Amino acid sequence: MKYLVMGAGRQGQAIAFDLARHGEATRITLLDADESNLARAKRRIPGGTKVKTISRGIQKGKEAVKLMRGHDAVVSAMTYRLNASLAKAAIKAGVHFCDLGGNTGVVEKQLALDAKAQAAGVTIVPDCGLAPGLANELAAMAIDETENARHVRILCGGLPTEPEGPLGYSLLFSMEGLTNEYTGEAVVLRDGRIRRIEAFTECETAHGPRSLGPLEAFHTSGGASTAPWTFRRKLETYEYKTVRYPGHFEKVRAMIDLGLLDLEPVRAGSKRVVPRDLFHAVAEPRLAKKNVRDVAFLRVDCVDARGEGVRYQMLQPFDEKTGFSAMEQTTGYPAAVIAHALARGELEPGARTPERCGFGATHLKELRKRGLRIRRYSLR
């Protein structure tokens, strides 16, 4: 199989690593503007797989189509902003495509390509990371396994093993992805109706596994993605919240209220600056630390009106053997499994998110083979 991985940062490296190990890869092409990312990714890919690196940023349109041709599947681990245009390019190139998602508006644009994808015999699967992605896929399985399912509630978060720094947090994926989640709107299903709620609101105390201690949970954008629409005729509730250590919410909420994550330019002296761009430049070096030992926590509860049902839960540690963080494993490996399935032609042509693919049981089996510690419990 021949793969193109667009973006060779944290998650892109995990995707390439997994495709080399489990994706029947004969060639993996890596694209990234940062040569240090490419060099590190190449070092981490197991021997026996031919690796090609392209050191440049992606160009839209014809350039993207040209790059994609000749591959069995393309995976985007780049900014979510590019995913709609990349999906269009994949259709023109006649190549299957998946990405890590993260922005519901972008995903809606991709799903609107369904008819064109079917006509081209191409499969487009956005939202293939942890959340959105695996979380919604496990929810779909739990719904099928729960008679008279009514309520789905999801908790998810990547955390350093111990709180650290001014926010009790270390950056475990892209800074742009983090601030995208912390702003905008969360889409939920309440009383069977779609509701839009401001992101980073409705903070509550949450309790995960004992090893994590008390947590706080709050709405973020993108985690549920289009799942509330998928299940609105079946469920009363579908809600997703991000978890952090106590104290994180109050500090970041203050920054949001002060306008530090705004996208509208403001005047600073003689220049106009975008507050969020400045925040990224100042905060990212302080939050992005090398070799952070982390854990990824995911809990998906689906219950009926009596509170009985199914729970899927994962607590994934840093992998000391491979050096991949918990977030790299739990975001990159799910996307790699889907990319392999796409390359093998196992998913029907069209554009759909993972919870609509009917791939859950196979996906879960493959992820467990890779060491993801996902367990199923009965709730009574």
Coordinates of C-alpha atoms in Angstrom, one line a residue:
M1 CA 0.0 0.0 0.0
K2 CA 1.1 3.5 -0.8
Y3 CA 0.2 6.3 1.7
L4 CA 0.5 10.1 1.7
V5 CA 0.6 11.6 5.2
M6 CA 0.2 15.3 5.1
G7 CA 1.6 16.8 8.3
A8 CA 4.5 15.2 10.1
G9 CA 4.1 16.7 13.6
R10 CA 3.1 14.7 16.7
Q11 CA 0.1 12.9 15.3
G12 CA 1.4 12.6 11.8
Q13 CA 4.4 10.7 13.1
A14 CA 2.2 8.3 15.0
I15 CA 0.1 7.8 11.9
A16 CA 3.1 7.0 9.7
F17 CA 4.6 4.7 12.4
D18 CA 1.4 2.7 12.6
L19 CA 1.0 2.5 8.8
A20 CA 4.5 1.1 8.5
R21 CA 3.9 -1.5 11.2
H22 CA 0.3 -2.5 10.4
G23 CA -0.8 -0.9 7.2
E24 CA 0.9 -3.1 4.6
A25 CA 2.9 -0.1 3.6
T26 CA 5.4 -0.3 0.8
R27 CA 5.8 3.4 0.6
I28 CA 4.9 6.3 2.8
T29 CA 5.3 9.9 1.6
L30 CA 5.5 12.6 4.3
L31 CA 4.7 16.2 3.7
D32 CA 5.6 19.0 6.1
A33 CA 7.1 22.5 5.8
D34 CA 9.2 21.8 8.9
E35 CA 12.3 19.7 8.0
S36 CA 12.9 18.8 11.7
N37 CA 9.5 17.2 11.8
L38 CA 10.3 15.2 8.6
A39 CA 13.6 14.0 9.9
R40 CA 12.2 12.9 13.2
A41 CA 9.3 11.1 11.5
K42 CA 11.6 9.3 9.2
R43 CA 13.7 8.1 12.1
R44 CA 10.7 6.7 13.9
I45 CA 9.3 4.7 11.0
P46 CA 10.3 1.0 11.2
G47 CA 12.7 -0.3 8.6
G48 CA 11.4 -2.1 5.5
T49 CA 9.1 0.7 4.4
K50 CA 10.3 3.1 1.7
V51 CA 9.9 6.7 3.0
K52 CA 9.8 9.8 0.9
T53 CA 9.8 13.3 2.4
I54 CA 8.5 16.5 0.8
S55 CA 9.6 19.7 2.6
R56 CA 7.0 22.3 1.9
G57 CA 3.6 23.4 2.9
I58 CA 0.6 22.2 1.0
Q59 CA -0.7 24.2 -2.0
K60 CA -4.4 24.1 -2.7
G61 CA -6.1 22.9 -6.0
K62 CA -4.0 21.3 -8.7
E63 CA -0.9 21.0 -6.6
A64 CA -2.7 18.9 -4.0
V65 CA -4.3 16.7 -6.7
K66 CA -0.9 16.1 -8.2
L67 CA 0.6 15.1 -4.9
M68 CA -2.2 12.7 -4.0
R69 CA -2.3 10.8 -7.3
G70 CA -0.6 7.4 -7.2
H71 CA -1.4 6.7 -3.5
D72 CA -3.9 4.2 -2.1
A73 CA -5.0 6.6 0.8
V74 CA -4.2 10.1 2.0
V75 CA -4.3 11.1 5.7
S76 CA -4.3 14.8 6.7
A77 CA -2.7 15.6 10.0
M78 CA -2.6 19.3 9.1
T79 CA -4.6 22.2 10.4
Y80 CA -8.4 21.5 10.2
R81 CA -8.7 24.6 8.0
L82 CA -7.3 22.7 5.0
N83 CA -9.4 19.6 5.2
A84 CA -12.4 20.7 3.1
S85 CA -10.1 21.7 0.2
L86 CA -8.0 18.5 0.6
A87 CA -11.1 16.4 0.5
K88 CA -12.1 18.0 -2.8
A89 CA -8.6 17.4 -4.1
A90 CA -8.8 13.7 -3.1
I91 CA -12.0 13.3 -5.1
K92 CA -10.4 14.8 -8.2
A93 CA -7.3 12.6 -7.7
G94 CA -9.5 9.5 -7.2
V95 CA -7.8 8.7 -3.9
H96 CA -9.4 7.8 -0.5
F97 CA -9.0 10.4 2.2
C98 CA -9.3 10.8 6.0
D99 CA -8.3 13.4 8.5
L100 CA -8.3 14.2 12.2
G101 CA -11.2 16.7 12.1
G102 CA -11.8 19.1 14.9
N103 CA -14.0 21.7 13.4
T104 CA -17.7 20.9 12.8
G105 CA -18.2 23.6 10.2
V106 CA -15.4 22.1 8.1
V107 CA -16.7 18.6 8.5
E108 CA -20.2 19.7 7.3
K109 CA -18.5 21.0 4.1
Q110 CA -16.8 17.6 3.6
L111 CA -20.0 15.7 4.2
A112 CA -21.7 17.8 1.5
L113 CA -19.2 16.2 -1.0
D114 CA -20.9 12.8 -0.5
A115 CA -22.5 12.6 -4.0
K116 CA -19.3 13.7 -5.7
A117 CA -17.3 11.2 -3.7
Q118 CA -19.7 8.3 -4.6
A119 CA -19.6 9.2 -8.3
A120 CA -15.8 9.1 -8.2
G121 CA -15.6 5.9 -6.2
V122 CA -13.8 7.7 -3.4
T123 CA -14.3 7.4 0.4
I124 CA -13.9 10.6 2.5
V125 CA -13.8 10.1 6.3
P126 CA -13.3 13.2 8.4
D127 CA -13.0 13.1 12.2
C128 CA -10.7 10.1 12.6
G129 CA -8.8 11.1 15.7
L130 CA -9.7 10.6 19.4
A131 CA -12.5 13.1 19.7
P132 CA -14.0 13.7 17.3
G133 CA -13.5 10.2 16.0
L134 CA -13.1 7.2 18.3
A135 CA -15.3 8.8 21.0
N136 CA -18.3 9.1 18.7
E137 CA -17.6 5.6 17.2
L138 CA -17.7 4.0 20.6
A139 CA -20.9 5.9 21.3
A140 CA -22.5 4.5 18.2
M141 CA -21.5 1.0 19.4
A142 CA -22.9 1.6 22.9
I143 CA -26.1 2.9 21.5
D144 CA -26.6 -0.3 19.4
E145 CA -25.8 -2.4 22.5
T146 CA -28.2 -0.6 24.8
E147 CA -31.9 -1.4 24.5
N148 CA -34.0 1.8 24.5
A149 CA -30.9 4.0 24.6
R150 CA -31.7 7.6 25.7
H151 CA -28.6 9.4 27.0
V152 CA -25.0 9.5 25.8
R153 CA -22.4 11.5 27.8
I154 CA -18.7 11.6 26.9
L155 CA -15.7 12.8 28.9
C156 CA -12.3 13.0 27.2
G157 CA -9.0 14.6 27.7
G158 CA -5.2 14.3 27.3
L159 CA -3.4 15.3 30.5
P160 CA 0.2 15.3 31.8
T161 CA 0.5 12.6 34.4
E162 CA 0.8 15.4 37.0
P163 CA -0.5 19.0 36.8
E164 CA 2.3 21.3 35.7
G165 CA 2.9 24.9 34.6
P166 CA 0.6 27.9 35.1
L167 CA -2.4 26.0 33.6
G168 CA -1.8 22.6 35.1
Y169 CA -1.5 21.5 31.5
S170 CA 1.1 20.7 28.8
L171 CA 0.4 21.1 25.1
L172 CA -0.2 17.6 23.7
F173 CA -1.3 18.5 20.1
S174 CA -1.3 21.7 18.0
M175 CA -1.8 25.0 19.7
E176 CA -4.3 26.1 16.9
G177 CA -6.3 22.9 17.6
L178 CA -6.4 23.6 21.3
T179 CA -7.7 27.2 21.0
N180 CA -10.1 26.1 18.3
E181 CA -11.7 23.7 20.8
Y182 CA -11.8 26.3 23.6
T183 CA -13.7 28.8 21.5
G184 CA -16.8 28.9 19.3
E185 CA -19.8 26.6 20.0
A186 CA -20.4 23.1 21.3
V187 CA -23.3 21.3 19.6
V188 CA -25.3 19.0 22.0
L189 CA -28.5 17.1 22.0
R190 CA -30.8 18.0 24.9
D191 CA -34.4 16.8 25.2
G192 CA -34.0 15.4 21.7
R193 CA -33.3 18.8 20.2
I194 CA -30.1 20.3 18.8
R195 CA -28.7 23.0 20.9
R196 CA -25.6 25.2 20.4
I197 CA -23.8 26.2 23.6
E198 CA -20.8 28.5 24.0
A199 CA -17.6 26.6 24.3
F200 CA -15.7 26.6 27.6
T201 CA -18.9 26.9 29.7
E202 CA -20.9 24.8 32.2
C203 CA -17.9 23.5 34.1
E204 CA -18.6 20.7 36.6
T205 CA -16.6 18.3 38.8
A206 CA -15.9 15.0 37.2
H207 CA -14.5 11.8 38.5
G208 CA -12.4 9.5 36.3
P209 CA -10.2 6.6 37.4
R210 CA -8.7 6.9 40.9
S211 CA -5.2 7.5 39.5
L212 CA -6.3 10.8 38.0
G213 CA -8.0 12.2 41.1
P214 CA -10.8 14.8 40.8
L215 CA -11.2 16.5 37.4
E216 CA -13.2 19.3 36.0
A217 CA -15.2 19.0 32.7
F218 CA -16.6 21.6 30.4
H219 CA -18.0 22.1 26.9
T220 CA -15.5 22.5 24.0
S221 CA -16.2 22.8 20.3
G222 CA -15.8 20.0 17.8
G223 CA -15.7 16.9 20.1
A224 CA -19.2 15.8 19.3
S225 CA -18.9 17.0 15.7
T226 CA -22.0 15.9 13.7
A227 CA -23.0 13.1 16.1
P228 CA -25.9 15.0 17.7
W229 CA -27.5 15.2 14.2
T230 CA -26.7 11.5 13.6
F231 CA -28.6 10.4 16.7
R232 CA -31.2 13.1 17.2
R233 CA -34.1 10.9 16.2
K234 CA -32.9 8.1 18.6
L235 CA -31.6 9.9 21.7
E236 CA -32.7 12.6 24.2
T237 CA -29.1 13.5 25.2
Y238 CA -25.7 13.6 23.5
E239 CA -23.1 15.7 25.2
Y240 CA -19.3 15.8 25.1
K241 CA -17.1 17.5 27.6
T242 CA -13.3 17.9 27.9
V243 CA -11.6 17.1 31.2
R244 CA -8.7 18.9 32.8
Y245 CA -7.2 19.1 36.3
P246 CA -9.0 21.5 38.7
G247 CA -8.1 25.1 38.3
H248 CA -7.5 25.1 34.5
F249 CA -11.0 26.2 33.6
E250 CA -11.0 29.4 35.8
K251 CA -7.6 30.6 34.4
V252 CA -8.4 30.0 30.8
R253 CA -12.0 31.3 31.1
A254 CA -10.4 34.6 32.3
M255 CA -8.2 34.8 29.3
I256 CA -11.2 34.2 27.0
D257 CA -13.2 36.9 28.8
L258 CA -10.3 39.3 28.4
G259 CA -10.3 38.7 24.6
L260 CA -6.9 37.0 24.4
L261 CA -8.3 34.3 22.1
D262 CA -10.3 36.7 19.8
L263 CA -9.8 36.6 16.1
E264 CA -10.6 40.2 15.3
P265 CA -7.5 42.3 14.9
V266 CA -6.9 45.1 17.5
R267 CA -4.5 48.0 17.5
A268 CA -1.3 47.6 19.6
G269 CA 0.8 50.7 19.3
S270 CA 1.3 51.4 15.6
K271 CA 0.4 47.8 14.5
R272 CA -2.8 45.7 14.2
V273 CA -2.5 42.3 15.7
V274 CA -4.8 39.3 16.1
P275 CA -5.0 38.5 19.8
R276 CA -5.1 34.8 19.2
D277 CA -2.0 34.8 17.0
L278 CA -0.1 36.8 19.7
F279 CA -1.4 34.4 22.4
H280 CA -0.1 31.4 20.3
A281 CA 3.3 33.0 19.9
V282 CA 3.7 33.7 23.6
A283 CA 2.0 30.7 25.2
E284 CA 3.0 27.8 22.9
P285 CA 6.7 27.8 23.9
R286 CA 5.7 27.7 27.5
L287 CA 3.1 24.9 27.1
A288 CA 4.9 22.7 24.6
K289 CA 7.4 20.7 26.4
K290 CA 9.5 17.8 25.1
N291 CA 9.0 14.2 26.4
V292 CA 5.9 15.0 28.5
R293 CA 4.6 11.9 30.2
D294 CA 0.8 12.0 29.7
V295 CA -2.4 10.0 29.9
A296 CA -5.4 10.0 27.6
F297 CA -8.7 9.5 29.3
L298 CA -12.0 8.7 27.5
R299 CA -15.3 7.6 29.0
V300 CA -18.4 7.0 26.9
D301 CA -21.6 6.3 28.8
C302 CA -24.9 5.3 27.1
V303 CA -27.9 4.6 29.3
D304 CA -31.7 4.0 29.0
A305 CA -34.3 5.9 31.1
R306 CA -33.5 3.8 34.2
G307 CA -29.7 4.6 34.0
E308 CA -28.8 1.1 32.7
G309 CA -26.6 0.6 29.7
V310 CA -23.0 0.4 28.5
R311 CA -19.7 2.2 29.3
Y312 CA -16.6 2.2 27.2
Q313 CA -13.5 3.6 29.0
M314 CA -9.9 4.1 28.2
L315 CA -6.9 5.3 30.2
Q316 CA -3.9 5.2 27.9
P317 CA -0.4 5.8 29.2
F318 CA 2.7 7.2 27.6
D319 CA 4.4 4.4 25.6
E320 CA 7.9 4.1 27.1
K321 CA 8.9 1.6 24.4
T322 CA 8.1 3.6 21.3
G323 CA 8.3 7.1 22.9
F324 CA 4.8 8.0 21.6
S325 CA 2.7 10.0 24.0
A326 CA -0.8 8.9 25.0
M327 CA -2.4 11.5 22.8
E328 CA -0.2 10.6 19.8
Q329 CA -1.3 7.0 20.2
T330 CA -5.0 7.6 20.7
T331 CA -5.3 10.2 18.0
G332 CA -2.8 8.9 15.4
Y333 CA -3.5 5.1 15.6
P334 CA -7.3 5.4 15.0
A335 CA -6.7 7.5 11.9
A336 CA -4.1 5.0 10.7
V337 CA -6.5 2.0 11.1
I338 CA -9.1 3.8 9.0
A339 CA -6.5 4.8 6.4
H340 CA -5.5 1.1 6.1
A341 CA -9.2 0.1 5.7
L342 CA -9.6 2.8 3.0
A343 CA -6.5 1.6 1.1
R344 CA -7.9 -1.9 1.2
G345 CA -11.3 -0.7 -0.2
E346 CA -13.2 -1.9 2.9
L347 CA -15.4 1.2 3.4
E348 CA -18.1 2.2 0.9
P349 CA -17.6 5.3 -1.3
G350 CA -19.0 8.6 -0.1
A351 CA -18.4 11.1 2.6
R352 CA -19.3 10.1 6.2
T353 CA -17.9 10.4 9.7
P354 CA -16.7 7.3 11.6
E355 CA -19.9 6.7 13.6
R356 CA -21.7 6.3 10.3
C357 CA -19.3 3.8 8.8
G358 CA -20.3 0.7 10.6
F359 CA -16.6 0.0 11.2
G360 CA -16.7 0.2 15.0
A361 CA -16.2 -3.4 16.0
T362 CA -13.3 -3.9 13.6
H363 CA -11.8 -0.6 14.5
L364 CA -11.9 -1.5 18.2
K365 CA -10.3 -4.9 17.6
E366 CA -7.5 -3.3 15.7
L367 CA -6.8 -0.6 18.3
R368 CA -6.7 -3.2 21.0
K369 CA -4.1 -5.1 19.0
R370 CA -2.0 -1.9 19.1
G371 CA -2.2 -1.7 22.9
L372 CA -5.0 0.8 23.4
R373 CA -6.6 0.0 26.7
I374 CA -10.3 0.3 25.9
R375 CA -12.6 -1.7 28.2
R376 CA -16.4 -2.3 28.1
Y377 CA -18.5 -2.3 31.2
S378 CA -22.2 -2.8 31.9
L379 CA -24.0 0.0 33.8
R380 CA -26.7 -1.2 36.2

